[in-house]
Amino acid sequence: MAAPNSWQTRARGSLLLAACADALGSVFEGQRGLDPERVAEAVDHVASSLCWTDDTAQTLVLAEHLAAHGGRIESDALAAGFADAWSAEPWRGYGHGAVQMLAQINDGTPWREAAQSAFGGSGSLGNGAAMRAAPVGLVPGCSLDEVAVAATASAGVSHVHPEGIDGAVAQALAVAIAARTPKDQGLQVNEVIEAIAARTGAVFAAELRAVPALLAGPAAAISDRYRCDATALGAVPPAIAVFLRHPDDPVALVKEAIGLGGDTDTIAAMAAAICGAHCGEAAVPQPWSAALEQAARVRAAADGLTRSGDAAQRRCEYGSETNGY
Ligand code: F2R
Ligand code: MG
Ligand code: MG
């Protein structure tokens, strides 16, 4: 177990909890009107193995990439890494647009061309760049503006539509803010939302600014307000809302995220990535981490992120005086 309150425990908590939530949510992906008892049964009594999907496969590629490149994005290598991961394990539940694009890259099409030509030339506005963005928020020593720039670069190799990019920016910032906020300090909801919204476009910012009104009422108000689907705009704001409703309770958070229905693996994984960054590795339920597929690789990826970036410049690290938003 990593030292309490260290950056390492936050990075491990984020990636482990996200991978567990991805696996738990994957069973329900695409379903609506879920029975809360069925969801609770799956979350409270985990199967012998928690097998994750494309969300975690791509998150690990990005985390390992950042660790290998000093916390920076090298687009050619990152695009090749995503394409290699897909061709090695095409059965992980990738979206149709993602499959087309990754297959093109594997066949030699430059990633810029493949990403730009997706969906008739508008580019993907799917939540795929957001679902994998947590590692960008876990590179130590970055300002929030630097996180936003790196998230944009990480998204751009596959998702060129502004909403697809904003999804990655919002998710990476949420993770970065959570990792910089001590669990016992509490989160200032309006400050958190504004810090994120100010760094996204007007369409995305408007959806984010609807989140605070949804924190006290029933969870159904979230699925009434947002589509909870495979788009960035439909999935990232609800994930942030679920996190803000359950910042210290991963089990309640995962149940609620899955219970929204729709893109259950992805919304649960994104909410859990933020929660794990806030709470650290100790908050990951032991039965989940014990059952998690490739848990050692997930921990190693988090440790690689912890060592990435400029160690002498960890000005935004938890406990520093300059961790304001
Ligand atoms: N896609 C899935 N799950 C359903 C299929 C599973 C698989 N075939 C199976 O049966 O096992 N899950 C994963 O995909 C989501 C992430 O998606 P990503 O990587 O962004 O892919 P894509 O295809 O680019 O976008 C997803 C959907 O968004 C809509 N969309 C995107 N761009 C659009 C545009 N410009 N105009 C209109 N619609 C657009 C489409 O509906 C895409 O299918 C995660 O859920 C992950 O778990
Ligand atoms: Mg998935
Ligand atoms: Mg999904």
mmCIF file of C-alpha atoms and ligand atoms in Angstrom:
data_model
loop_
_atom_site.group_PDB
_atom_site.id
_atom_site.type_symbol
_atom_site.label_atom_id
_atom_site.label_comp_id
_atom_site.label_asym_id
_atom_site.label_seq_id
_atom_site.Cartn_x
_atom_site.Cartn_y
_atom_site.Cartn_z
ATOM 1 C CA MET A 1 0.000 0.000 0.000
ATOM 2 C CA ALA A 2 1.386 3.427 -0.916
ATOM 3 C CA ALA A 3 2.034 5.989 1.858
ATOM 4 C CA PRO A 4 -1.120 7.825 2.981
ATOM 5 C CA ASN A 5 -1.606 11.252 1.396
ATOM 6 C CA SER A 6 1.279 10.736 -1.044
ATOM 7 C CA TRP A 7 0.912 11.453 -4.742
ATOM 8 C CA GLN A 8 1.556 7.747 -5.311
ATOM 9 C CA THR A 9 -1.519 6.703 -3.320
ATOM 10 C CA ARG A 10 -3.677 9.166 -5.234
ATOM 11 C CA ALA A 11 -2.405 7.971 -8.607
ATOM 12 C CA ARG A 12 -2.873 4.337 -7.604
ATOM 13 C CA GLY A 13 -6.305 5.037 -6.120
ATOM 14 C CA SER A 14 -7.411 6.764 -9.300
ATOM 15 C CA LEU A 15 -6.298 4.097 -11.769
ATOM 16 C CA LEU A 16 -7.288 1.113 -9.590
ATOM 17 C CA LEU A 17 -10.731 2.421 -8.745
ATOM 18 C CA ALA A 18 -11.388 3.399 -12.361
ATOM 19 C CA ALA A 19 -10.392 -0.055 -13.634
ATOM 20 C CA CYS A 20 -12.625 -1.761 -11.035
ATOM 21 C CA ALA A 21 -15.557 0.507 -11.895
ATOM 22 C CA ASP A 22 -15.034 -0.085 -15.627
ATOM 23 C CA ALA A 23 -15.225 -3.842 -15.039
ATOM 24 C CA LEU A 24 -18.229 -3.591 -12.714
ATOM 25 C CA GLY A 25 -20.088 -1.255 -15.069
ATOM 26 C CA SER A 26 -19.320 -3.188 -18.229
ATOM 27 C CA VAL A 27 -21.908 -5.848 -17.407
ATOM 28 C CA PHE A 28 -24.636 -3.208 -17.691
ATOM 29 C CA GLU A 29 -23.347 -1.097 -20.595
ATOM 30 C CA GLY A 30 -26.160 0.077 -22.865
ATOM 31 C CA GLN A 31 -28.956 -0.863 -20.452
ATOM 32 C CA ARG A 32 -31.511 1.637 -19.122
ATOM 33 C CA GLY A 33 -33.970 1.511 -16.227
ATOM 34 C CA LEU A 34 -31.657 -0.670 -14.166
ATOM 35 C CA ASP A 35 -32.936 -2.374 -11.026
ATOM 36 C CA PRO A 36 -30.898 -0.899 -8.118
ATOM 37 C CA GLU A 37 -30.886 -4.287 -6.362
ATOM 38 C CA ARG A 38 -29.289 -5.951 -9.379
ATOM 39 C CA VAL A 39 -26.630 -3.269 -9.469
ATOM 40 C CA ALA A 40 -26.007 -3.553 -5.712
ATOM 41 C CA GLU A 41 -25.690 -7.328 -5.978
ATOM 42 C CA ALA A 42 -23.023 -7.003 -8.683
ATOM 43 C CA VAL A 43 -21.097 -4.305 -6.817
ATOM 44 C CA ASP A 44 -21.305 -5.847 -3.343
ATOM 45 C CA HIS A 45 -20.527 -9.421 -4.398
ATOM 46 C CA VAL A 46 -17.810 -9.255 -7.012
ATOM 47 C CA ALA A 47 -17.126 -12.199 -9.255
ATOM 48 C CA SER A 48 -13.810 -14.016 -9.000
ATOM 49 C CA SER A 49 -12.352 -11.789 -11.701
ATOM 50 C CA LEU A 50 -13.016 -8.160 -12.624
ATOM 51 C CA CYS A 51 -12.257 -7.843 -16.337
ATOM 52 C CA TRP A 52 -11.927 -4.338 -17.697
ATOM 53 C CA THR A 53 -12.757 -2.946 -21.145
ATOM 54 C CA ASP A 54 -11.431 -0.478 -23.723
ATOM 55 C CA ASP A 55 -11.680 2.315 -21.156
ATOM 56 C CA THR A 56 -8.924 0.827 -18.999
ATOM 57 C CA ALA A 57 -6.964 -0.572 -21.943
ATOM 58 C CA GLN A 58 -6.588 2.952 -23.358
ATOM 59 C CA THR A 59 -6.028 4.520 -19.934
ATOM 60 C CA LEU A 60 -3.075 2.188 -19.355
ATOM 61 C CA VAL A 61 -1.622 3.020 -22.773
ATOM 62 C CA LEU A 62 -1.831 6.726 -21.952
ATOM 63 C CA ALA A 63 -0.431 6.311 -18.426
ATOM 64 C CA GLU A 64 2.497 4.229 -19.649
ATOM 65 C CA HIS A 65 3.082 6.711 -22.468
ATOM 66 C CA LEU A 66 3.219 9.674 -20.089
ATOM 67 C CA ALA A 67 5.566 7.805 -17.770
ATOM 68 C CA ALA A 68 7.881 6.962 -20.662
ATOM 69 C CA HIS A 69 7.888 10.530 -22.035
ATOM 70 C CA GLY A 70 8.476 12.603 -18.911
ATOM 71 C CA GLY A 71 4.793 13.469 -18.497
ATOM 72 C CA ARG A 72 4.464 14.783 -22.052
ATOM 73 C CA ILE A 73 2.378 13.696 -25.040
ATOM 74 C CA GLU A 74 4.214 12.553 -28.167
ATOM 75 C CA SER A 75 1.290 12.236 -30.577
ATOM 76 C CA ASP A 76 2.773 9.800 -33.126
ATOM 77 C CA ALA A 77 3.814 7.322 -30.446
ATOM 78 C CA LEU A 78 0.545 7.706 -28.541
ATOM 79 C CA ALA A 79 -1.612 7.055 -31.601
ATOM 80 C CA ALA A 80 0.494 3.981 -32.420
ATOM 81 C CA GLY A 81 0.116 2.797 -28.824
ATOM 82 C CA PHE A 82 -3.683 2.995 -28.980
ATOM 83 C CA ALA A 83 -3.748 1.179 -32.325
ATOM 84 C CA ASP A 84 -1.404 -1.556 -31.047
ATOM 85 C CA ALA A 85 -3.522 -2.088 -27.910
ATOM 86 C CA TRP A 86 -6.669 -2.429 -30.031
ATOM 87 C CA SER A 87 -5.129 -4.896 -32.494
ATOM 88 C CA ALA A 88 -3.730 -7.007 -29.619
ATOM 89 C CA GLU A 89 -7.109 -7.129 -27.829
ATOM 90 C CA PRO A 90 -9.918 -6.122 -30.205
ATOM 91 C CA TRP A 91 -12.464 -7.876 -27.966
ATOM 92 C CA ARG A 92 -12.312 -5.243 -25.203
ATOM 93 C CA GLY A 93 -15.584 -3.580 -26.302
ATOM 94 C CA TYR A 94 -14.361 -0.676 -28.437
ATOM 95 C CA GLY A 95 -16.870 1.650 -30.108
ATOM 96 C CA HIS A 96 -17.529 1.291 -33.831
ATOM 97 C CA GLY A 97 -15.971 4.635 -34.751
ATOM 98 C CA ALA A 98 -12.918 3.854 -32.635
ATOM 99 C CA VAL A 99 -12.466 0.475 -34.348
ATOM 100 C CA GLN A 100 -12.617 2.059 -37.813
ATOM 101 C CA MET A 101 -10.092 4.720 -36.885
ATOM 102 C CA LEU A 102 -7.649 2.398 -35.110
ATOM 103 C CA ALA A 103 -7.819 -0.083 -37.990
ATOM 104 C CA GLN A 104 -6.966 2.742 -40.425
ATOM 105 C CA ILE A 105 -3.944 3.717 -38.334
ATOM 106 C CA ASN A 106 -2.796 0.092 -38.234
ATOM 107 C CA ASP A 107 -3.127 -0.014 -42.015
ATOM 108 C CA GLY A 108 -0.811 2.991 -42.371
ATOM 109 C CA THR A 109 -3.203 5.957 -42.514
ATOM 110 C CA PRO A 110 -1.644 8.905 -40.633
ATOM 111 C CA TRP A 111 -3.529 9.424 -37.323
ATOM 112 C CA ARG A 112 -4.383 13.030 -38.228
ATOM 113 C CA GLU A 113 -6.187 11.872 -41.344
ATOM 114 C CA ALA A 114 -7.940 8.969 -39.589
ATOM 115 C CA ALA A 115 -9.136 11.137 -36.698
ATOM 116 C CA GLN A 116 -10.252 14.008 -38.932
ATOM 117 C CA SER A 117 -12.194 11.802 -41.330
ATOM 118 C CA ALA A 118 -14.215 10.071 -38.579
ATOM 119 C CA PHE A 119 -17.995 10.516 -38.668
ATOM 120 C CA GLY A 120 -18.106 12.074 -42.109
ATOM 121 C CA GLY A 121 -15.365 14.570 -41.352
ATOM 122 C CA SER A 122 -16.758 16.069 -38.154
ATOM 123 C CA GLY A 123 -14.453 13.953 -35.981
ATOM 124 C CA SER A 124 -15.529 11.902 -32.981
ATOM 125 C CA LEU A 125 -17.449 13.556 -30.171
ATOM 126 C CA GLY A 126 -17.488 10.227 -28.325
ATOM 127 C CA ASN A 127 -16.378 9.929 -24.712
ATOM 128 C CA GLY A 128 -13.352 7.790 -25.625
ATOM 129 C CA ALA A 129 -10.813 10.570 -25.124
ATOM 130 C CA ALA A 130 -12.397 11.457 -21.768
ATOM 131 C CA MET A 131 -12.609 7.875 -20.499
ATOM 132 C CA ARG A 132 -8.826 7.497 -20.790
ATOM 133 C CA ALA A 133 -7.831 11.038 -19.660
ATOM 134 C CA ALA A 134 -7.269 10.472 -15.920
ATOM 135 C CA PRO A 135 -3.491 9.896 -16.240
ATOM 136 C CA VAL A 136 -3.075 13.407 -17.648
ATOM 137 C CA GLY A 137 -4.393 14.771 -14.352
ATOM 138 C CA LEU A 138 -2.030 12.518 -12.420
ATOM 139 C CA VAL A 139 1.251 13.890 -13.776
ATOM 140 C CA PRO A 140 2.743 15.758 -10.829
ATOM 141 C CA GLY A 141 3.908 19.328 -11.044
ATOM 142 C CA CYS A 142 1.517 20.715 -13.651
ATOM 143 C CA SER A 143 -0.651 23.795 -13.432
ATOM 144 C CA LEU A 144 -4.299 23.292 -14.364
ATOM 145 C CA ASP A 145 -3.660 25.164 -17.611
ATOM 146 C CA GLU A 146 -0.867 22.708 -18.404
ATOM 147 C CA VAL A 147 -3.221 19.810 -17.626
ATOM 148 C CA ALA A 148 -5.754 21.252 -20.086
ATOM 149 C CA VAL A 149 -3.119 21.590 -22.820
ATOM 150 C CA ALA A 150 -1.879 18.027 -22.309
ATOM 151 C CA ALA A 151 -5.440 16.652 -22.234
ATOM 152 C CA THR A 152 -6.160 18.408 -25.531
ATOM 153 C CA ALA A 153 -3.082 16.800 -27.068
ATOM 154 C CA SER A 154 -3.996 13.362 -25.686
ATOM 155 C CA ALA A 155 -7.497 13.617 -27.159
ATOM 156 C CA GLY A 156 -6.449 14.979 -30.539
ATOM 157 C CA VAL A 157 -4.936 11.742 -31.853
ATOM 158 C CA SER A 158 -8.449 10.241 -32.061
ATOM 159 C CA HIS A 159 -11.136 12.803 -31.150
ATOM 160 C CA VAL A 160 -10.955 16.077 -33.082
ATOM 161 C CA HIS A 161 -14.520 17.276 -32.497
ATOM 162 C CA PRO A 162 -14.462 20.103 -29.891
ATOM 163 C CA GLU A 163 -16.859 18.209 -27.603
ATOM 164 C CA GLY A 164 -14.689 15.083 -27.698
ATOM 165 C CA ILE A 165 -11.663 17.202 -26.762
ATOM 166 C CA ASP A 166 -13.517 19.141 -24.049
ATOM 167 C CA GLY A 167 -14.584 15.848 -22.486
ATOM 168 C CA ALA A 168 -10.935 14.878 -22.049
ATOM 169 C CA VAL A 169 -10.025 18.329 -20.733
ATOM 170 C CA ALA A 170 -12.876 18.278 -18.186
ATOM 171 C CA GLN A 171 -12.119 14.749 -16.972
ATOM 172 C CA ALA A 172 -8.355 15.342 -16.665
ATOM 173 C CA LEU A 173 -8.974 18.591 -14.771
ATOM 174 C CA ALA A 174 -11.461 16.917 -12.416
ATOM 175 C CA VAL A 175 -8.861 14.253 -11.610
ATOM 176 C CA ALA A 176 -6.114 16.864 -11.205
ATOM 177 C CA ILE A 177 -8.230 18.948 -8.839
ATOM 178 C CA ALA A 178 -9.264 15.888 -6.816
ATOM 179 C CA ALA A 179 -5.629 14.799 -6.515
ATOM 180 C CA ARG A 180 -4.719 18.248 -5.197
ATOM 181 C CA THR A 181 -7.533 18.401 -2.653
ATOM 182 C CA PRO A 182 -6.958 16.589 0.652
ATOM 183 C CA LYS A 183 -9.831 14.274 1.504
ATOM 184 C CA ASP A 184 -10.468 16.002 4.834
ATOM 185 C CA GLN A 185 -10.372 19.490 3.262
ATOM 186 C CA GLY A 186 -13.625 19.044 1.389
ATOM 187 C CA LEU A 187 -14.402 20.270 -2.106
ATOM 188 C CA GLN A 188 -15.794 23.679 -2.955
ATOM 189 C CA VAL A 189 -18.299 22.610 -5.580
ATOM 190 C CA ASN A 190 -18.732 25.916 -7.381
ATOM 191 C CA GLU A 191 -14.981 26.548 -7.464
ATOM 192 C CA VAL A 192 -14.329 23.083 -8.871
ATOM 193 C CA ILE A 193 -16.966 23.454 -11.590
ATOM 194 C CA GLU A 194 -15.784 26.938 -12.539
ATOM 195 C CA ALA A 195 -12.141 25.823 -12.686
ATOM 196 C CA ILE A 196 -13.155 23.179 -15.205
ATOM 197 C CA ALA A 197 -15.810 25.128 -17.115
ATOM 198 C CA ALA A 198 -13.458 28.081 -17.621
ATOM 199 C CA ARG A 199 -11.109 25.796 -19.556
ATOM 200 C CA THR A 200 -13.733 24.260 -21.876
ATOM 201 C CA GLY A 201 -15.817 25.679 -24.725
ATOM 202 C CA ALA A 202 -19.193 27.355 -24.206
ATOM 203 C CA VAL A 203 -21.297 24.275 -25.019
ATOM 204 C CA PHE A 204 -19.443 22.044 -22.598
ATOM 205 C CA ALA A 205 -19.218 24.722 -19.921
ATOM 206 C CA ALA A 206 -23.008 25.177 -19.957
ATOM 207 C CA GLU A 207 -23.514 21.461 -19.293
ATOM 208 C CA LEU A 208 -20.969 21.519 -16.472
ATOM 209 C CA ARG A 209 -22.584 24.545 -14.843
ATOM 210 C CA ALA A 210 -25.822 22.539 -14.497
ATOM 211 C CA VAL A 211 -24.061 20.061 -12.177
ATOM 212 C CA PRO A 212 -24.325 21.913 -8.807
ATOM 213 C CA ALA A 213 -28.136 21.963 -8.989
ATOM 214 C CA LEU A 214 -28.112 18.156 -9.234
ATOM 215 C CA LEU A 215 -26.077 17.349 -6.148
ATOM 216 C CA ALA A 216 -28.799 17.272 -3.480
ATOM 217 C CA GLY A 217 -31.764 15.631 -5.214
ATOM 218 C CA PRO A 218 -32.391 12.107 -6.465
ATOM 219 C CA ALA A 219 -29.898 10.461 -8.839
ATOM 220 C CA ALA A 220 -32.686 10.198 -11.416
ATOM 221 C CA ALA A 221 -32.409 13.962 -11.901
ATOM 222 C CA ILE A 222 -28.946 13.345 -13.399
ATOM 223 C CA SER A 223 -30.180 10.828 -15.956
ATOM 224 C CA ASP A 224 -33.100 13.152 -16.742
ATOM 225 C CA ARG A 225 -30.709 16.057 -17.363
ATOM 226 C CA TYR A 226 -27.944 14.246 -19.294
ATOM 227 C CA ARG A 227 -28.032 11.517 -21.946
ATOM 228 C CA CYS A 228 -25.547 9.308 -20.084
ATOM 229 C CA ASP A 229 -24.476 7.861 -23.429
ATOM 230 C CA ALA A 230 -21.213 7.280 -25.303
ATOM 231 C CA THR A 231 -20.776 10.965 -26.147
ATOM 232 C CA ALA A 232 -18.458 13.218 -24.164
ATOM 233 C CA LEU A 233 -21.173 15.786 -23.528
ATOM 234 C CA GLY A 234 -23.610 13.102 -22.399
ATOM 235 C CA ALA A 235 -21.203 11.263 -20.065
ATOM 236 C CA VAL A 236 -18.593 13.547 -18.498
ATOM 237 C CA PRO A 237 -20.889 15.998 -16.633
ATOM 238 C CA PRO A 238 -22.861 13.138 -15.019
ATOM 239 C CA ALA A 239 -19.608 11.450 -13.971
ATOM 240 C CA ILE A 240 -18.453 14.657 -12.291
ATOM 241 C CA ALA A 241 -21.894 15.053 -10.671
ATOM 242 C CA VAL A 242 -21.769 11.527 -9.231
ATOM 243 C CA PHE A 243 -18.292 12.181 -7.858
ATOM 244 C CA LEU A 244 -19.384 15.422 -6.183
ATOM 245 C CA ARG A 245 -22.341 13.576 -4.619
ATOM 246 C CA HIS A 246 -20.100 10.809 -3.208
ATOM 247 C CA PRO A 247 -16.538 12.171 -3.010
ATOM 248 C CA ASP A 248 -15.489 9.853 -0.144
ATOM 249 C CA ASP A 249 -17.592 6.759 -0.791
ATOM 250 C CA PRO A 250 -16.442 4.674 -3.784
ATOM 251 C CA VAL A 251 -19.053 1.952 -3.312
ATOM 252 C CA ALA A 252 -22.003 4.369 -3.283
ATOM 253 C CA LEU A 253 -20.405 6.248 -6.171
ATOM 254 C CA VAL A 254 -20.044 3.180 -8.385
ATOM 255 C CA LYS A 255 -23.579 1.982 -7.637
ATOM 256 C CA GLU A 256 -25.022 5.376 -8.480
ATOM 257 C CA ALA A 257 -22.954 5.795 -11.658
ATOM 258 C CA ILE A 258 -24.003 2.386 -12.960
ATOM 259 C CA GLY A 259 -27.591 2.991 -11.875
ATOM 260 C CA LEU A 260 -27.843 5.955 -14.240
ATOM 261 C CA GLY A 261 -27.849 3.418 -17.068
ATOM 262 C CA GLY A 262 -26.517 3.960 -20.592
ATOM 263 C CA ASP A 263 -22.721 4.098 -20.810
ATOM 264 C CA THR A 264 -22.328 2.477 -17.409
ATOM 265 C CA ASP A 265 -18.714 1.270 -17.620
ATOM 266 C CA THR A 266 -17.473 4.630 -18.806
ATOM 267 C CA ILE A 267 -19.445 6.903 -16.479
ATOM 268 C CA ALA A 268 -18.567 4.686 -13.507
ATOM 269 C CA ALA A 269 -14.884 4.561 -14.507
ATOM 270 C CA MET A 270 -14.634 8.344 -14.918
ATOM 271 C CA ALA A 271 -16.402 9.093 -11.613
ATOM 272 C CA ALA A 272 -14.212 6.489 -9.893
ATOM 273 C CA ALA A 273 -10.987 7.902 -11.365
ATOM 274 C CA ILE A 274 -11.817 11.268 -9.785
ATOM 275 C CA CYS A 275 -12.820 9.659 -6.476
ATOM 276 C CA GLY A 276 -9.672 7.520 -6.315
ATOM 277 C CA ALA A 277 -7.488 10.584 -6.899
ATOM 278 C CA HIS A 278 -9.243 12.292 -3.985
ATOM 279 C CA CYS A 279 -9.281 9.335 -1.548
ATOM 280 C CA GLY A 280 -6.172 7.334 -2.428
ATOM 281 C CA GLU A 281 -5.480 3.619 -2.705
ATOM 282 C CA ALA A 282 -6.773 2.791 0.780
ATOM 283 C CA ALA A 283 -10.310 3.616 -0.368
ATOM 284 C CA VAL A 284 -10.331 0.884 -3.018
ATOM 285 C CA PRO A 285 -12.455 -1.970 -1.606
ATOM 286 C CA GLN A 286 -10.178 -4.949 -1.013
ATOM 287 C CA PRO A 287 -12.471 -7.486 -2.746
ATOM 288 C CA TRP A 288 -12.351 -5.303 -5.858
ATOM 289 C CA SER A 289 -8.589 -4.869 -6.013
ATOM 290 C CA ALA A 290 -8.070 -8.566 -5.208
ATOM 291 C CA ALA A 291 -10.298 -9.553 -8.141
ATOM 292 C CA LEU A 292 -9.004 -6.928 -10.587
ATOM 293 C CA GLU A 293 -7.411 -8.182 -13.768
ATOM 294 C CA GLN A 294 -3.743 -7.094 -14.115
ATOM 295 C CA ALA A 295 -3.828 -5.114 -10.865
ATOM 296 C CA ALA A 296 -0.021 -5.161 -10.700
ATOM 297 C CA ARG A 297 0.178 -3.481 -14.119
ATOM 298 C CA VAL A 298 -2.359 -0.847 -13.032
ATOM 299 C CA ARG A 299 -0.319 -0.076 -9.891
ATOM 300 C CA ALA A 300 2.910 0.055 -11.900
ATOM 301 C CA ALA A 301 1.329 2.496 -14.369
ATOM 302 C CA ALA A 302 0.292 4.740 -11.469
ATOM 303 C CA ASP A 303 3.789 4.568 -10.007
ATOM 304 C CA GLY A 304 5.231 5.512 -13.389
ATOM 305 C CA LEU A 305 3.002 8.584 -13.450
ATOM 306 C CA THR A 306 4.125 9.487 -9.935
ATOM 307 C CA ARG A 307 7.730 9.497 -11.150
ATOM 308 C CA SER A 308 6.885 11.457 -14.321
ATOM 309 C CA GLY A 309 6.902 15.217 -14.734
ATOM 310 C CA ASP A 310 9.415 17.483 -13.100
ATOM 311 C CA ALA A 311 9.921 16.274 -9.536
ATOM 312 C CA ALA A 312 11.534 19.577 -8.578
ATOM 313 C CA GLN A 313 8.471 21.443 -9.814
ATOM 314 C CA ARG A 314 5.709 19.651 -7.901
ATOM 315 C CA ARG A 315 4.156 22.980 -7.113
ATOM 316 C CA CYS A 316 0.601 21.724 -7.405
ATOM 317 C CA GLU A 317 1.165 18.555 -5.472
ATOM 318 C CA TYR A 318 -1.081 17.869 -2.526
ATOM 319 C CA GLY A 319 -0.040 19.881 0.497
ATOM 320 C CA SER A 320 1.773 22.614 -1.388
ATOM 321 C CA GLU A 321 0.772 26.210 -0.873
ATOM 322 C CA THR A 322 -0.078 26.754 -4.513
ATOM 323 C CA ASN A 323 -2.721 24.136 -5.111
ATOM 324 C CA GLY A 324 -5.432 26.705 -5.802
ATOM 325 C CA TYR A 325 -7.590 26.255 -8.858
HETATM 326 N N1 F2R B 1 -18.854 1.595 -27.625
HETATM 327 C C1 F2R B 1 -18.863 0.989 -26.570
HETATM 328 N N2 F2R B 1 -19.765 0.009 -26.338
HETATM 329 C C2 F2R B 1 -20.774 -0.398 -27.269
HETATM 330 C C3 F2R B 1 -20.213 -1.393 -28.251
HETATM 331 C C4 F2R B 1 -19.408 -2.444 -27.586
HETATM 332 C C5 F2R B 1 -18.821 -3.476 -28.515
HETATM 333 N N3 F2R B 1 -19.098 -3.285 -29.895
HETATM 334 C C6 F2R B 1 -19.286 -4.805 -28.066
HETATM 335 O O1 F2R B 1 -20.353 -5.247 -28.518
HETATM 336 O O2 F2R B 1 -18.568 -5.421 -27.257
HETATM 337 N N4 F2R B 1 -17.986 1.215 -25.563
HETATM 338 C C7 F2R B 1 -16.843 2.000 -25.640
HETATM 339 O O3 F2R B 1 -17.045 3.091 -26.542
HETATM 340 C C8 F2R B 1 -17.222 4.339 -25.823
HETATM 341 C C9 F2R B 1 -16.106 5.245 -26.191
HETATM 342 O O4 F2R B 1 -16.308 5.595 -27.518
HETATM 343 P P1 F2R B 1 -15.201 6.257 -28.439
HETATM 344 O O5 F2R B 1 -13.918 5.586 -28.221
HETATM 345 O O6 F2R B 1 -15.263 7.707 -28.298
HETATM 346 O O7 F2R B 1 -15.748 5.773 -29.841
HETATM 347 P P2 F2R B 1 -16.538 6.527 -31.016
HETATM 348 O O8 F2R B 1 -17.061 5.422 -31.858
HETATM 349 O O9 F2R B 1 -15.634 7.506 -31.676
HETATM 350 O O10 F2R B 1 -17.747 7.349 -30.330
HETATM 351 C C10 F2R B 1 -18.723 6.715 -29.528
HETATM 352 C C11 F2R B 1 -20.126 7.036 -30.032
HETATM 353 O O11 F2R B 1 -20.360 8.430 -30.005
HETATM 354 C C12 F2R B 1 -21.211 8.798 -31.090
HETATM 355 N N5 F2R B 1 -20.478 9.771 -31.934
HETATM 356 C C13 F2R B 1 -19.153 10.043 -31.904
HETATM 357 N N6 F2R B 1 -18.858 11.026 -32.764
HETATM 358 C C14 F2R B 1 -19.986 11.381 -33.370
HETATM 359 C C15 F2R B 1 -20.319 12.367 -34.354
HETATM 360 N N7 F2R B 1 -19.403 13.202 -34.892
HETATM 361 N N8 F2R B 1 -21.612 12.490 -34.726
HETATM 362 C C16 F2R B 1 -22.565 11.676 -34.170
HETATM 363 N N9 F2R B 1 -22.311 10.730 -33.225
HETATM 364 C C17 F2R B 1 -21.055 10.586 -32.837
HETATM 365 C C18 F2R B 1 -21.518 7.519 -31.848
HETATM 366 O O12 F2R B 1 -22.733 7.006 -31.370
HETATM 367 C C19 F2R B 1 -20.378 6.606 -31.449
HETATM 368 O O13 F2R B 1 -20.729 5.253 -31.523
HETATM 369 C C20 F2R B 1 -17.214 3.962 -24.369
HETATM 370 O O14 F2R B 1 -18.526 3.753 -23.930
HETATM 371 C C21 F2R B 1 -16.470 2.671 -24.328
HETATM 372 O O15 F2R B 1 -16.818 1.907 -23.197
HETATM 373 MG MG MG B 2 -15.747 0.229 -22.345
HETATM 374 MG MG MG B 3 -18.599 2.536 -22.208
#
